[in-house]
mmCIF file of C-alpha atoms in Angstrom:
data_model
loop_
_atom_site.group_PDB
_atom_site.id
_atom_site.type_symbol
_atom_site.label_atom_id
_atom_site.label_comp_id
_atom_site.label_asym_id
_atom_site.label_seq_id
_atom_site.Cartn_x
_atom_site.Cartn_y
_atom_site.Cartn_z
ATOM 1 C CA GLN J 209 0.000 0.000 0.000
ATOM 2 C CA VAL J 210 1.268 3.453 -0.958
ATOM 3 C CA GLN J 211 -0.136 6.784 0.126
ATOM 4 C CA LEU J 212 0.551 9.788 -2.091
ATOM 5 C CA VAL J 213 0.075 13.407 -1.052
ATOM 6 C CA GLU J 214 0.541 16.205 -3.574
ATOM 7 C CA SER J 215 1.351 19.815 -2.746
ATOM 8 C CA GLY J 216 2.557 22.967 -4.449
ATOM 9 C CA GLY J 217 -0.373 23.824 -6.687
ATOM 10 C CA GLY J 218 -1.875 27.266 -6.904
ATOM 11 C CA LEU J 219 -2.590 30.277 -9.069
ATOM 12 C CA VAL J 220 0.218 31.608 -11.240
ATOM 13 C CA GLN J 221 0.441 34.101 -14.089
ATOM 14 C CA PRO J 222 1.354 32.984 -17.600
ATOM 15 C CA GLY J 223 5.108 32.617 -17.892
ATOM 16 C CA GLY J 224 5.453 31.843 -14.211
ATOM 17 C CA SER J 225 6.731 28.762 -12.419
ATOM 18 C CA LEU J 226 5.511 26.266 -9.850
ATOM 19 C CA ARG J 227 7.024 23.190 -8.273
ATOM 20 C CA LEU J 228 4.748 20.320 -7.377
ATOM 21 C CA SER J 229 5.739 17.748 -4.791
ATOM 22 C CA CYS J 230 4.365 14.296 -4.123
ATOM 23 C CA ALA J 231 5.286 12.651 -0.852
ATOM 24 C CA ALA J 232 4.945 8.872 -0.750
ATOM 25 C CA SER J 233 4.665 6.623 2.249
ATOM 26 C CA GLY J 234 3.859 3.049 3.026
ATOM 27 C CA SER J 235 6.104 1.043 0.723
ATOM 28 C CA ILE J 236 9.505 0.928 -0.929
ATOM 29 C CA PHE J 237 9.408 4.135 -2.942
ATOM 30 C CA SER J 238 12.517 3.440 -5.012
ATOM 31 C CA ARG J 239 10.884 0.444 -6.697
ATOM 32 C CA TYR J 240 8.057 2.455 -8.196
ATOM 33 C CA THR J 241 7.743 4.236 -11.487
ATOM 34 C CA MET J 242 6.429 7.669 -10.572
ATOM 35 C CA ALA J 243 4.484 9.992 -12.792
ATOM 36 C CA TRP J 244 2.433 13.151 -12.984
ATOM 37 C CA TYR J 245 -0.868 13.208 -14.821
ATOM 38 C CA ARG J 246 -3.259 16.086 -15.275
ATOM 39 C CA GLN J 247 -6.924 16.521 -16.040
ATOM 40 C CA ALA J 248 -8.453 19.724 -17.309
ATOM 41 C CA PRO J 249 -12.206 20.378 -17.085
ATOM 42 C CA GLY J 250 -14.064 18.382 -19.716
ATOM 43 C CA LYS J 251 -10.953 16.514 -20.806
ATOM 44 C CA GLN J 252 -9.469 13.097 -20.180
ATOM 45 C CA ARG J 253 -6.641 12.582 -17.759
ATOM 46 C CA GLU J 254 -3.317 12.714 -19.597
ATOM 47 C CA LEU J 255 0.256 11.780 -18.804
ATOM 48 C CA VAL J 256 2.512 14.776 -18.231
ATOM 49 C CA ALA J 257 5.789 13.111 -17.270
ATOM 50 C CA HIS J 258 7.095 9.927 -15.723
ATOM 51 C CA ILE J 259 10.327 8.784 -14.145
ATOM 52 C CA SER J 260 11.341 5.163 -13.795
ATOM 53 C CA SER J 261 12.866 3.542 -10.756
ATOM 54 C CA GLY J 262 16.196 3.920 -12.542
ATOM 55 C CA GLY J 263 15.693 7.611 -13.200
ATOM 56 C CA ASN J 264 14.761 7.526 -16.884
ATOM 57 C CA THR J 265 12.285 10.249 -17.791
ATOM 58 C CA ASN J 266 9.690 10.840 -20.454
ATOM 59 C CA TYR J 267 7.481 13.858 -21.180
ATOM 60 C CA ALA J 268 4.376 14.750 -23.078
ATOM 61 C CA ASP J 269 5.219 16.798 -26.166
ATOM 62 C CA SER J 270 3.211 19.718 -24.816
ATOM 63 C CA VAL J 271 5.524 20.159 -21.800
ATOM 64 C CA LYS J 272 8.927 19.179 -23.196
ATOM 65 C CA GLY J 273 11.511 21.829 -22.463
ATOM 66 C CA ARG J 274 9.296 23.487 -19.842
ATOM 67 C CA PHE J 275 8.653 20.809 -17.184
ATOM 68 C CA THR J 276 11.151 18.638 -15.335
ATOM 69 C CA ILE J 277 10.328 15.564 -13.281
ATOM 70 C CA SER J 278 12.726 14.358 -10.608
ATOM 71 C CA ARG J 279 12.728 12.056 -7.616
ATOM 72 C CA ASP J 280 14.454 11.862 -4.257
ATOM 73 C CA ASN J 281 14.515 8.259 -3.056
ATOM 74 C CA ILE J 282 15.763 9.347 0.368
ATOM 75 C CA LYS J 283 12.871 11.725 0.941
ATOM 76 C CA ASN J 284 10.384 9.438 -0.876
ATOM 77 C CA THR J 285 9.282 12.392 -2.954
ATOM 78 C CA VAL J 286 8.776 13.093 -6.624
ATOM 79 C CA TYR J 287 8.778 16.630 -8.002
ATOM 80 C CA LEU J 288 7.495 18.398 -11.067
ATOM 81 C CA GLN J 289 9.192 21.691 -11.827
ATOM 82 C CA MET J 290 6.964 23.658 -14.175
ATOM 83 C CA ASN J 291 8.373 26.707 -15.957
ATOM 84 C CA SER J 292 6.984 29.010 -18.639
ATOM 85 C CA LEU J 293 3.475 28.055 -17.642
ATOM 86 C CA LYS J 294 0.637 28.609 -20.096
ATOM 87 C CA PRO J 295 -3.113 28.925 -19.558
ATOM 88 C CA GLU J 296 -3.537 25.523 -21.208
ATOM 89 C CA ASP J 297 -1.527 23.976 -18.370
ATOM 90 C CA THR J 298 -4.465 24.683 -16.067
ATOM 91 C CA ALA J 299 -5.640 21.379 -14.622
ATOM 92 C CA VAL J 300 -5.720 19.184 -11.567
ATOM 93 C CA TYR J 301 -2.356 17.459 -11.345
ATOM 94 C CA TYR J 302 -2.248 13.918 -9.972
ATOM 95 C CA CYS J 303 0.679 11.927 -8.673
ATOM 96 C CA TYR J 304 0.928 8.277 -9.748
ATOM 97 C CA ALA J 305 2.983 5.386 -8.424
ATOM 98 C CA GLY J 306 3.194 2.116 -10.321
ATOM 99 C CA ALA J 307 4.904 -1.221 -9.854
ATOM 100 C CA SER J 308 4.166 -4.875 -10.488
ATOM 101 C CA ILE J 309 2.428 -5.065 -7.126
ATOM 102 C CA GLY J 310 -0.033 -2.264 -7.813
ATOM 103 C CA ILE J 311 -0.767 1.296 -8.885
ATOM 104 C CA TYR J 312 -1.716 4.233 -6.691
ATOM 105 C CA TRP J 313 -2.987 7.759 -7.167
ATOM 106 C CA GLY J 314 -2.909 10.901 -5.115
ATOM 107 C CA ARG J 315 -5.942 13.119 -4.694
ATOM 108 C CA GLY J 316 -4.591 15.859 -6.919
ATOM 109 C CA THR J 317 -3.568 19.481 -6.639
ATOM 110 C CA GLN J 318 -5.065 22.333 -8.645
ATOM 111 C CA VAL J 319 -2.849 24.402 -10.922
ATOM 112 C CA THR J 320 -4.392 27.502 -12.457
ATOM 113 C CA VAL J 321 -2.505 29.647 -14.940
ATOM 114 C CA SER J 322 -4.255 32.946 -15.448
ATOM 115 C CA SER J 323 -3.594 36.660 -15.523
#
């Protein structure tokens, strides 16, 4: 069992930055692939970025060059640094943990990009 708690969302102006954090507890964090997904109103949930247990990363085309995912296996935390934010980045951002033994989701944190 893994518990995931996101933080760091909020309201930011276009061009601004935010850093999301996802703290994990309850299992061996380093074994999990971690990811960030997002869901905008009226749209399906989509993958933003993921990072494997070995540290390999992958990004959605829409965020490449602007977002960076990272993990700290000592602090059991995964981060999403978001720069050059655009209004279309507005969504609820969800943390995901996946391994052969199961998948887990956080409750989400709202990110709103607006002037």
